[in-house]
Amino acid sequence: MATAANRLSQYDRSKVPDGKDFRIGLVVSEWNETVTEALFKGAKDTLIDHNVAEKNIVRIDVPGSFELIYGASHAQQMSFDVIITIGCVIKGETRHFEFISNAVAHGIKDLNLNGKAPVVFCVLTDDTIEQSKARSGGDKGNKGVEAAVTALKMITL
Ligand code: DLZ
């Protein structure tokens, strides 16, 4: 379970690498757009705050979270230093939630094994839209901020 101690929305700036020389791709799902836009904003603002040039932050839109895998795979051919995938899957009445969540997690994991640019997983998988809102700029922080910090750390491993 997430705790205040392992939440990165409040983080130690001195441990985050400077982003001035980096080019970063953000693949953004249109499903649950209010949430994914808030995650995107959190990520982009954080990258800029760490000196990534706006021209070096490239957004690629995909229809749904399932398409994040193809979008990120495509982005891996485009000379980014790191890629952030942004999505929001919310539990409905059917098992669609499980299939999409599992497929995306495994798909992104596989892309991380191919030796190309690392792919950061910023996909919320919540029971309700309220939980997603709380994690995209609400009282549980913004996972987009956390993804941006993770991305900068992954480039400089
Ligand atoms: C179909 C679907 C459903 C039911 N729910 C979500 C969701 O909560 N979040 C999300 O990002 N996408 C959802 N999708 C769309 C799938 O990700 C995908 O776009 C379609 O199945 C087409 O491949």
PDB file of C-alpha atoms and ligand atoms in Angstrom:
ATOM      1  CA  MET A   1       0.000   0.000   0.000  1.00  0.00           C
ATOM      2  CA  ALA A   2       1.259   3.502  -0.813  1.00  0.00           C
ATOM      3  CA  THR A   3       2.369   5.567   2.141  1.00  0.00           C
ATOM      4  CA  ALA A   4       3.351   9.203   2.593  1.00  0.00           C
ATOM      5  CA  ALA A   5       6.973   8.037   2.858  1.00  0.00           C
ATOM      6  CA  ASN A   6       7.100   6.483  -0.611  1.00  0.00           C
ATOM      7  CA  ARG A   7       5.069   9.135  -2.401  1.00  0.00           C
ATOM      8  CA  LEU A   8       7.269  11.104  -4.757  1.00  0.00           C
ATOM      9  CA  SER A   9       4.993  14.130  -5.287  1.00  0.00           C
ATOM     10  CA  GLN A  10       6.985  15.657  -2.427  1.00  0.00           C
ATOM     11  CA  TYR A  11      10.568  14.777  -3.210  1.00  0.00           C
ATOM     12  CA  ASP A  12      14.143  15.824  -2.577  1.00  0.00           C
ATOM     13  CA  ARG A  13      15.074  18.107  -5.505  1.00  0.00           C
ATOM     14  CA  SER A  14      18.768  17.585  -4.916  1.00  0.00           C
ATOM     15  CA  LYS A  15      18.402  13.924  -5.914  1.00  0.00           C
ATOM     16  CA  VAL A  16      16.784  14.679  -9.278  1.00  0.00           C
ATOM     17  CA  PRO A  17      19.172  14.964 -12.264  1.00  0.00           C
ATOM     18  CA  ASP A  18      19.150  18.140 -14.333  1.00  0.00           C
ATOM     19  CA  GLY A  19      17.062  17.689 -17.478  1.00  0.00           C
ATOM     20  CA  LYS A  20      18.583  20.281 -19.790  1.00  0.00           C
ATOM     21  CA  ASP A  21      20.112  17.823 -22.272  1.00  0.00           C
ATOM     22  CA  PHE A  22      17.217  15.391 -22.420  1.00  0.00           C
ATOM     23  CA  ARG A  23      14.448  14.703 -24.928  1.00  0.00           C
ATOM     24  CA  ILE A  24      11.378  13.059 -23.472  1.00  0.00           C
ATOM     25  CA  GLY A  25       8.282  11.507 -25.054  1.00  0.00           C
ATOM     26  CA  LEU A  26       4.947  11.509 -23.256  1.00  0.00           C
ATOM     27  CA  VAL A  27       2.367   9.079 -24.596  1.00  0.00           C
ATOM     28  CA  VAL A  28      -1.079  10.139 -23.371  1.00  0.00           C
ATOM     29  CA  SER A  29      -4.330   8.145 -23.439  1.00  0.00           C
ATOM     30  CA  GLU A  30      -7.572   9.981 -24.232  1.00  0.00           C
ATOM     31  CA  TRP A  31      -9.769   7.763 -22.043  1.00  0.00           C
ATOM     32  CA  ASN A  32     -10.731   9.492 -18.758  1.00  0.00           C
ATOM     33  CA  GLU A  33      -9.310  12.633 -20.259  1.00  0.00           C
ATOM     34  CA  THR A  34      -9.803  14.920 -17.236  1.00  0.00           C
ATOM     35  CA  VAL A  35      -7.490  12.660 -15.278  1.00  0.00           C
ATOM     36  CA  THR A  36      -4.909  12.035 -18.017  1.00  0.00           C
ATOM     37  CA  GLU A  37      -4.689  15.762 -18.810  1.00  0.00           C
ATOM     38  CA  ALA A  38      -4.011  16.497 -15.123  1.00  0.00           C
ATOM     39  CA  LEU A  39      -1.330  13.782 -15.060  1.00  0.00           C
ATOM     40  CA  PHE A  40       0.201  15.163 -18.250  1.00  0.00           C
ATOM     41  CA  LYS A  41       0.289  18.674 -16.804  1.00  0.00           C
ATOM     42  CA  GLY A  42       1.895  17.422 -13.593  1.00  0.00           C
ATOM     43  CA  ALA A  43       4.559  15.575 -15.585  1.00  0.00           C
ATOM     44  CA  LYS A  44       5.251  18.375 -18.063  1.00  0.00           C
ATOM     45  CA  ASP A  45       5.443  21.116 -15.400  1.00  0.00           C
ATOM     46  CA  THR A  46       7.849  18.975 -13.378  1.00  0.00           C
ATOM     47  CA  LEU A  47      10.095  18.297 -16.382  1.00  0.00           C
ATOM     48  CA  ILE A  48      10.212  22.019 -17.174  1.00  0.00           C
ATOM     49  CA  ASP A  49      10.929  22.744 -13.517  1.00  0.00           C
ATOM     50  CA  HIS A  50      13.989  20.496 -13.890  1.00  0.00           C
ATOM     51  CA  ASN A  51      15.225  22.357 -16.976  1.00  0.00           C
ATOM     52  CA  VAL A  52      13.933  20.112 -19.748  1.00  0.00           C
ATOM     53  CA  ALA A  53      13.397  22.451 -22.735  1.00  0.00           C
ATOM     54  CA  GLU A  54       9.748  22.679 -23.822  1.00  0.00           C
ATOM     55  CA  LYS A  55      10.782  21.796 -27.410  1.00  0.00           C
ATOM     56  CA  ASN A  56      12.263  18.566 -26.066  1.00  0.00           C
ATOM     57  CA  ILE A  57       8.989  17.438 -24.491  1.00  0.00           C
ATOM     58  CA  VAL A  58       7.021  15.675 -27.212  1.00  0.00           C
ATOM     59  CA  ARG A  59       3.433  14.530 -26.723  1.00  0.00           C
ATOM     60  CA  ILE A  60       1.949  11.551 -28.565  1.00  0.00           C
ATOM     61  CA  ASP A  61      -1.796  10.956 -28.100  1.00  0.00           C
ATOM     62  CA  VAL A  62      -3.401   7.515 -28.251  1.00  0.00           C
ATOM     63  CA  PRO A  63      -7.113   6.582 -27.949  1.00  0.00           C
ATOM     64  CA  GLY A  64      -6.982   4.422 -24.802  1.00  0.00           C
ATOM     65  CA  SER A  65      -4.605   2.895 -22.286  1.00  0.00           C
ATOM     66  CA  PHE A  66      -4.377  -0.309 -24.302  1.00  0.00           C
ATOM     67  CA  GLU A  67      -2.802   1.712 -27.120  1.00  0.00           C
ATOM     68  CA  LEU A  68      -0.088   3.050 -24.794  1.00  0.00           C
ATOM     69  CA  ILE A  69       1.937  -0.065 -25.582  1.00  0.00           C
ATOM     70  CA  TYR A  70       2.035   0.572 -29.316  1.00  0.00           C
ATOM     71  CA  GLY A  71       2.481   4.311 -28.732  1.00  0.00           C
ATOM     72  CA  ALA A  72       5.457   3.731 -26.452  1.00  0.00           C
ATOM     73  CA  SER A  73       6.945   1.151 -28.822  1.00  0.00           C
ATOM     74  CA  HIS A  74       6.633   3.687 -31.649  1.00  0.00           C
ATOM     75  CA  ALA A  75       8.217   6.343 -29.402  1.00  0.00           C
ATOM     76  CA  GLN A  76      11.168   4.049 -28.719  1.00  0.00           C
ATOM     77  CA  GLN A  77      12.093   4.415 -32.424  1.00  0.00           C
ATOM     78  CA  MET A  78      12.167   8.219 -32.096  1.00  0.00           C
ATOM     79  CA  SER A  79      15.384   8.898 -30.174  1.00  0.00           C
ATOM     80  CA  PHE A  80      13.886   9.885 -26.844  1.00  0.00           C
ATOM     81  CA  ASP A  81      16.003   9.464 -23.721  1.00  0.00           C
ATOM     82  CA  VAL A  82      12.983   8.228 -21.816  1.00  0.00           C
ATOM     83  CA  ILE A  83       9.256   7.791 -22.405  1.00  0.00           C
ATOM     84  CA  ILE A  84       6.385   8.318 -19.973  1.00  0.00           C
ATOM     85  CA  THR A  85       3.095   6.539 -20.596  1.00  0.00           C
ATOM     86  CA  ILE A  86       0.028   8.236 -19.101  1.00  0.00           C
ATOM     87  CA  GLY A  87      -3.349   6.540 -18.720  1.00  0.00           C
ATOM     88  CA  CYS A  88      -6.257   5.960 -16.382  1.00  0.00           C
ATOM     89  CA  VAL A  89      -8.192   2.703 -16.216  1.00  0.00           C
ATOM     90  CA  ILE A  90     -11.296   2.743 -14.035  1.00  0.00           C
ATOM     91  CA  LYS A  91     -13.117  -0.358 -12.916  1.00  0.00           C
ATOM     92  CA  GLY A  92     -16.493  -0.852 -14.582  1.00  0.00           C
ATOM     93  CA  GLU A  93     -19.110  -3.579 -14.442  1.00  0.00           C
ATOM     94  CA  THR A  94     -17.190  -6.051 -16.588  1.00  0.00           C
ATOM     95  CA  ARG A  95     -13.731  -7.642 -16.548  1.00  0.00           C
ATOM     96  CA  HIS A  96     -12.442  -5.192 -19.149  1.00  0.00           C
ATOM     97  CA  PHE A  97     -10.575  -3.398 -16.360  1.00  0.00           C
ATOM     98  CA  GLU A  98      -8.451  -6.441 -15.533  1.00  0.00           C
ATOM     99  CA  PHE A  99      -7.615  -7.231 -19.141  1.00  0.00           C
ATOM    100  CA  ILE A 100      -6.602  -3.675 -19.993  1.00  0.00           C
ATOM    101  CA  SER A 101      -4.665  -3.070 -16.762  1.00  0.00           C
ATOM    102  CA  ASN A 102      -2.773  -6.351 -17.029  1.00  0.00           C
ATOM    103  CA  ALA A 103      -2.061  -5.976 -20.739  1.00  0.00           C
ATOM    104  CA  VAL A 104      -0.711  -2.463 -20.317  1.00  0.00           C
ATOM    105  CA  ALA A 105       1.456  -3.364 -17.324  1.00  0.00           C
ATOM    106  CA  HIS A 106       2.906  -6.408 -19.121  1.00  0.00           C
ATOM    107  CA  GLY A 107       3.265  -4.538 -22.418  1.00  0.00           C
ATOM    108  CA  ILE A 108       5.195  -1.687 -20.811  1.00  0.00           C
ATOM    109  CA  LYS A 109       7.285  -4.170 -18.841  1.00  0.00           C
ATOM    110  CA  ASP A 110       8.210  -5.939 -22.090  1.00  0.00           C
ATOM    111  CA  LEU A 111       9.263  -2.650 -23.673  1.00  0.00           C
ATOM    112  CA  ASN A 112      11.557  -2.055 -20.730  1.00  0.00           C
ATOM    113  CA  LEU A 113      13.359  -5.292 -21.516  1.00  0.00           C
ATOM    114  CA  ASN A 114      14.236  -4.517 -25.122  1.00  0.00           C
ATOM    115  CA  GLY A 115      17.273  -2.354 -24.349  1.00  0.00           C
ATOM    116  CA  LYS A 116      15.858   0.821 -25.908  1.00  0.00           C
ATOM    117  CA  ALA A 117      14.678   3.955 -24.041  1.00  0.00           C
ATOM    118  CA  PRO A 118      13.138   3.179 -20.630  1.00  0.00           C
ATOM    119  CA  VAL A 119       9.348   3.500 -20.391  1.00  0.00           C
ATOM    120  CA  VAL A 120       7.811   4.881 -17.202  1.00  0.00           C
ATOM    121  CA  PHE A 121       4.402   3.585 -16.113  1.00  0.00           C
ATOM    122  CA  CYS A 122       2.055   6.427 -15.153  1.00  0.00           C
ATOM    123  CA  VAL A 123      -1.208   4.516 -15.507  1.00  0.00           C
ATOM    124  CA  LEU A 124      -3.762   4.829 -12.738  1.00  0.00           C
ATOM    125  CA  THR A 125      -5.824   1.692 -12.129  1.00  0.00           C
ATOM    126  CA  ASP A 126      -8.579   2.746  -9.745  1.00  0.00           C
ATOM    127  CA  ASP A 127     -11.977   1.571  -8.587  1.00  0.00           C
ATOM    128  CA  THR A 128     -13.546   5.020  -8.941  1.00  0.00           C
ATOM    129  CA  ILE A 129     -12.980   8.320 -10.731  1.00  0.00           C
ATOM    130  CA  GLU A 130     -12.725   9.981  -7.308  1.00  0.00           C
ATOM    131  CA  GLN A 131      -9.672   7.857  -6.501  1.00  0.00           C
ATOM    132  CA  SER A 132      -8.121   8.829  -9.836  1.00  0.00           C
ATOM    133  CA  LYS A 133      -8.805  12.525  -9.247  1.00  0.00           C
ATOM    134  CA  ALA A 134      -7.189  12.276  -5.813  1.00  0.00           C
ATOM    135  CA  ARG A 135      -4.025  10.933  -7.500  1.00  0.00           C
ATOM    136  CA  SER A 136      -3.895  13.417 -10.374  1.00  0.00           C
ATOM    137  CA  GLY A 137      -3.609  16.671  -8.464  1.00  0.00           C
ATOM    138  CA  GLY A 138      -5.861  15.951  -5.473  1.00  0.00           C
ATOM    139  CA  ASP A 139      -5.116  15.062  -1.886  1.00  0.00           C
ATOM    140  CA  LYS A 140      -2.982  12.024  -2.818  1.00  0.00           C
ATOM    141  CA  GLY A 141      -0.592  14.091  -4.939  1.00  0.00           C
ATOM    142  CA  ASN A 142      -0.074  13.855  -8.681  1.00  0.00           C
ATOM    143  CA  LYS A 143       1.357  10.661 -10.172  1.00  0.00           C
ATOM    144  CA  GLY A 144       2.420  12.708 -13.205  1.00  0.00           C
ATOM    145  CA  VAL A 145       4.912  14.550 -10.995  1.00  0.00           C
ATOM    146  CA  GLU A 146       6.192  11.225  -9.689  1.00  0.00           C
ATOM    147  CA  ALA A 147       6.519   9.849 -13.221  1.00  0.00           C
ATOM    148  CA  ALA A 148       8.570  12.861 -14.331  1.00  0.00           C
ATOM    149  CA  VAL A 149      10.952  12.468 -11.379  1.00  0.00           C
ATOM    150  CA  THR A 150      11.251   8.745 -12.122  1.00  0.00           C
ATOM    151  CA  ALA A 151      11.945   9.469 -15.807  1.00  0.00           C
ATOM    152  CA  LEU A 152      14.808  11.865 -15.021  1.00  0.00           C
ATOM    153  CA  LYS A 153      16.314   9.342 -12.638  1.00  0.00           C
ATOM    154  CA  MET A 154      16.021   6.507 -15.174  1.00  0.00           C
ATOM    155  CA  ILE A 155      17.889   8.429 -17.901  1.00  0.00           C
ATOM    156  CA  THR A 156      20.888   8.833 -15.649  1.00  0.00           C
ATOM    157  CA  LEU A 157      21.019   5.339 -14.174  1.00  0.00           C
TER     158      LEU A 157
HETATM  159  C1  DLZ B   1     -12.746   0.016 -23.677  1.00  0.00           C
HETATM  160  C2  DLZ B   1     -12.145   0.720 -22.518  1.00  0.00           C
HETATM  161  C3  DLZ B   1     -12.770   0.668 -21.252  1.00  0.00           C
HETATM  162  C4  DLZ B   1     -14.043  -0.070 -21.009  1.00  0.00           C
HETATM  163  N1  DLZ B   1     -12.285   1.338 -20.206  1.00  0.00           N
HETATM  164  C5  DLZ B   1     -11.127   2.038 -20.380  1.00  0.00           C
HETATM  165  C6  DLZ B   1     -10.578   2.748 -19.272  1.00  0.00           C
HETATM  166  O1  DLZ B   1     -11.105   2.813 -18.151  1.00  0.00           O
HETATM  167  N2  DLZ B   1      -9.410   3.414 -19.493  1.00  0.00           N
HETATM  168  C7  DLZ B   1      -8.755   3.417 -20.703  1.00  0.00           C
HETATM  169  O2  DLZ B   1      -7.696   4.035 -20.824  1.00  0.00           O
HETATM  170  N3  DLZ B   1      -9.290   2.772 -21.758  1.00  0.00           N
HETATM  171  C8  DLZ B   1     -10.443   2.104 -21.618  1.00  0.00           C
HETATM  172  N4  DLZ B   1     -10.982   1.434 -22.683  1.00  0.00           N
HETATM  173  C9  DLZ B   1     -10.339   1.598 -24.024  1.00  0.00           C
HETATM  174  C10 DLZ B   1      -9.152   0.630 -24.277  1.00  0.00           C
HETATM  175  O3  DLZ B   1      -7.991   1.058 -23.595  1.00  0.00           O
HETATM  176  C11 DLZ B   1      -8.836   0.603 -25.784  1.00  0.00           C
HETATM  177  O4  DLZ B   1      -8.671   1.923 -26.256  1.00  0.00           O
HETATM  178  C12 DLZ B   1      -9.921  -0.081 -26.604  1.00  0.00           C
HETATM  179  O5  DLZ B   1     -10.197  -1.370 -26.105  1.00  0.00           O
HETATM  180  C13 DLZ B   1      -9.506  -0.175 -28.098  1.00  0.00           C
HETATM  181  O6  DLZ B   1      -8.338  -0.976 -28.247  1.00  0.00           O
END
